[in-house]
Each structure stands twice: as C-alpha cells, then as structure tokens.
Amino acid sequence: MSAIRLLVLGAVRQHGRAHGYQIRNDLEFWGAHEWSNAKPGSVYHALKQMAKEGLLRAHDVAPSTVGGPPRTEYELTPDGDTAFLELLRAALTTIEQKPDMLTSAVGFVVDLPREEAVALLRQRVTALEEWRDEVTRHWTPHGAPEELGHIGEIMRLWVYTAESGAAWARGLIERLENGAYVMAGEGGRRRDVLPPGAENPFK
Amino acid sequence: MSAIRLLVLGAVRQHGRAHGYQIRNDLEFWGAHEWSNAKPGSVYHALKQMAKEGLLRAHDVAPSTVGGPPRTEYELTPDGDTAFLELLRAALTTIEQKPDMLTSAVGFVVDLPREEAVALLRQRVTALEEWRDEVTRHWTPHGAPEELGHIGEIMRLWVYTAESGAAWARGLIERLENGAYVMAGEGGRRRDVLPPGAENPFK
DNA sequence: GTGCCAGTAGTCAAGTTTGACTACGACGGG
DNA sequence: CCCGTCGTAGTCAAACTTGACTACTGGCAC
C-alpha cells in the first residue's frame, strides 16, 4: 500500500469535510507532490475507493457556484477514523523501504497522543536495529564478508540505511520528550491546513 | 519508473539468455523480493513489455522437457543494452525517494568502468547537497524555522536523508577509488549469477 | 471587448503492480 | 500405491498509478 490513503484520510480528517481539490491543495501545501504519488488521478481514485469501502461518506454538493464539474464532499466515517489511526501507527513502526509512508506519518504525528507517538517511534528504533542485525547475519553467514564481492555493497547500503534511520527516529523521540509541538489531547491550535481564504505560501 | 526494468535487463544481460523463472530466481538470490517489487507478475510483464519495445528479443523454446507451460527465453538487443546502461547511470545519479532503484544500481555498478562509476557517484553527492540546501531554503524562507510547527519535521527528515545518503555515497566512492571489486573492462571473473546447477545459499 | 493565461475541479485511457491461482513433474512417507 | 508437498514456470483479474485531457470562471493587458 502506498501513502496515498494515509494522506487522503488525514487531510479529510483535518478538514472535517472536504472535496477532492481541497485535498490536492493541502497535499501540495505539504510538498507531498514531491515525495509521494499525490497526483490528481490518485487522489480522486483513493477518495472514490475508500467511499466504496465505507471509510468515507460522500455528499454530492449542489452546484451552488454554478458551472464547473459536479463536486463531491467527503467526510470520515468512524471506520475511516479507525483506519486512519491504524495506518498512522503502522507507518511509524513499520520499516519498509518506501519513505513516502514515513514522511506522511511525520506529517500526522501530532494526531496521536505524545506518549503513544514516542512509544511507536521506540518500536521503530528497535525494529531498525533488529533489521540491521538480521541483514548482517543473513549476508555473512560464512564469516568472510569479502566473499560476497560487490553484492556486499547492497548489504552495506541497507545497514547504513537502518542505522541512519534509527538515528533520525531517536532525534524525533528526544524532541517529543522535550515537549515539542502540540499533540492530540493537549489543546491549543494548529495550522496543519491552510486557513480558509489564506494564500499558500509555498506555491 | 520502478526498479523492475533495471533489474530484469541486468539479469538477462548477465545470463546472455534467460527465461522468466531464471530471472525470478536471480532476483531472489539478490534479496530483491525484499527491497523491490520483483513479484512474478511484474517480472513477466516487464519481459513481455520490453520485448514489445524492442529491448529484448524473445525466443520460443521448444518444450523439450515435456510438460509444464511453454517457456520463452529472452536476450538483450543492442537497444536493450543501451537502455540498461542508461537506466543504470540514471539510477546512480538521480536522487529519487524510492531506494529500490539505488539498491538495484548498486547491484550492477560493476557493469560500468571504474572511472565512470566514481564520476556518477560524485554527481550523486553534489545533487544531494544541492537538494538539501534547496529544501532548507524552500521551507524556511522567513528566517524563523519554528513557525512551521511539526511540519518542519518533514523538512528535518529530508535534510537528514540527504546528508546520510551523501555520506554513504562518499564511502562507496572511497572504496572504489581504493580499487575494490572487478569493474567493467578489468578482466577477472565474477559470480553475480548463480552458476548453473548451484544451489541458492540464501533460500 | 477580446484573447489569453491562471486557477478550480475533475475524468479518462493506458500502463503497471499485486498476489492469488493454474498446471505439471518428482519425491518421500505411510 | 496414493497422498501431500515442494519446485518449476507462468497466467490472470482486480486494483492502482500516471499524466494528459476537459470544462468552466475570472482577471487583465492590449
């Protein structure tokens, strides 16, 4: 699964109710078109698909501002909310190779309570350390690392990736433990979404 | 474009002539099923598609070992060889987010002359440094980095990724400059492919 | 006042990916 | 001898992704 579902669910969730173009705009605000497959087709497809699966409820909006194609607004169902949180937790703990999932999750990390976010990131660190060890064992079972030839470089790349990924996660854990950001259930205001009428400063 | 084409072209190239299952087996030997989309369907699709595009020549093999589905062997055309080298060069220099492309390229890096490989990796380092600077400028145009809230964490993740990616590339450059591995045009034998009849030690 | 571009909102066909499925032979245990 | 299962080789429909395309509005320069 790519990051598109997490992104779309998270964006709809923050709006309460949104139509496709608003989502696209939000994702552009986050720079998501640069690090994920947030193309128009993917966004609309994800909205329709998740509506069919009961994660979103679709509202056909009367064409009040006449003209243009028919708009549809979406909002999360309880199932959609559950699915969003599940995806978010999985994205923080699972170490897959595609970084768009992790990037998306970082964008929504404040939707979790602080303690849970920290715990999930610790799980991530543990998983990365285990993965590094397993990769090392898997590729050097014979004791001689140079027997692999240049294929050993693939192993080196993975080990390096695991270690720097763990170091990054430790940094975020530390910032969160020192009270950075306003997390779920902590009150306060956020500006994850463009306020209505505001111009996109990154456009 | 995903890494599947590079992987399939490279595998066929090393065999000279190969059918789908051999490719799948090679990719499993390299652990590619863990870090790329090297699923059966993708492999066979890529073979057919590239045959249609003239990068591979297909040979229908008479069903000598009777029974089983009809096999088709493939070999690279000159266009296929060109395409492989182009993909390989692009994979080493381009900094996209998906690491399967880079991992695949590392697996084939010895198919390039040593000097070219080093030059391409230097390009990669430069591109990563530029990207890091551009990301920094793009997200902190106002001088105040903390105005971004937790969205700034996305920036931090990218900057971290760029820096550790550059550090890794510098390491490989150093090893190559110190004469590691047997590169294209340097003679010597390699064992990138399972020798016929040998068992796969990572199975 | 009209031609043109930017922005808004979404569709569509073509291509790609997924992962479950088919089909066949060999081999070993009961 | 029959059953299960492993290995070999590949297919298929369903889902997803891509990027070009449509269609409409409003502004503004000429």
XYZ file of N, CA and C in Angstrom, chain A residues 139 145 147-158, chain B residues 106 181:
48
model
N 23.639 -12.056 5.315
C 24.562 -11.944 4.191
C 25.965 -12.404 4.526
N 33.211 -11.659 4.971
C 32.344 -10.678 4.323
C 32.786 -10.351 2.904
N 33.730 -12.356 0.652
C 33.377 -13.380 -0.328
C 32.229 -12.949 -1.222
N 31.459 -11.992 -0.732
C 30.268 -11.584 -1.460
C 30.608 -10.754 -2.686
N 31.784 -10.179 -2.744
C 32.087 -9.276 -3.833
C 31.247 -8.022 -3.694
N 30.984 -7.403 -4.822
C 30.298 -6.108 -4.755
C 28.861 -6.239 -4.279
N 28.320 -7.468 -4.288
C 26.959 -7.638 -3.777
C 26.903 -7.264 -2.297
N 28.036 -7.407 -1.640
C 28.116 -6.958 -0.253
C 27.823 -5.467 -0.097
N 27.983 -4.715 -1.175
C 27.648 -3.290 -1.105
C 26.162 -3.060 -0.858
N 25.344 -3.991 -1.378
C 23.909 -3.880 -1.117
C 23.671 -4.000 0.380
N 24.342 -4.971 0.975
C 24.216 -5.133 2.419
C 24.674 -3.882 3.150
N 25.809 -3.345 2.723
C 26.330 -2.146 3.374
C 25.325 -1.006 3.284
N 24.701 -0.870 2.107
C 23.705 0.186 1.923
C 22.553 0.004 2.900
N 22.073 -1.219 3.043
C 20.953 -1.474 3.947
C 21.333 -1.173 5.387
N 23.316 -0.383 -7.330
C 24.499 -0.858 -6.615
C 24.808 -2.292 -7.027
N 36.684 -4.355 -5.907
C 35.862 -5.040 -6.915
C 36.488 -5.019 -8.314
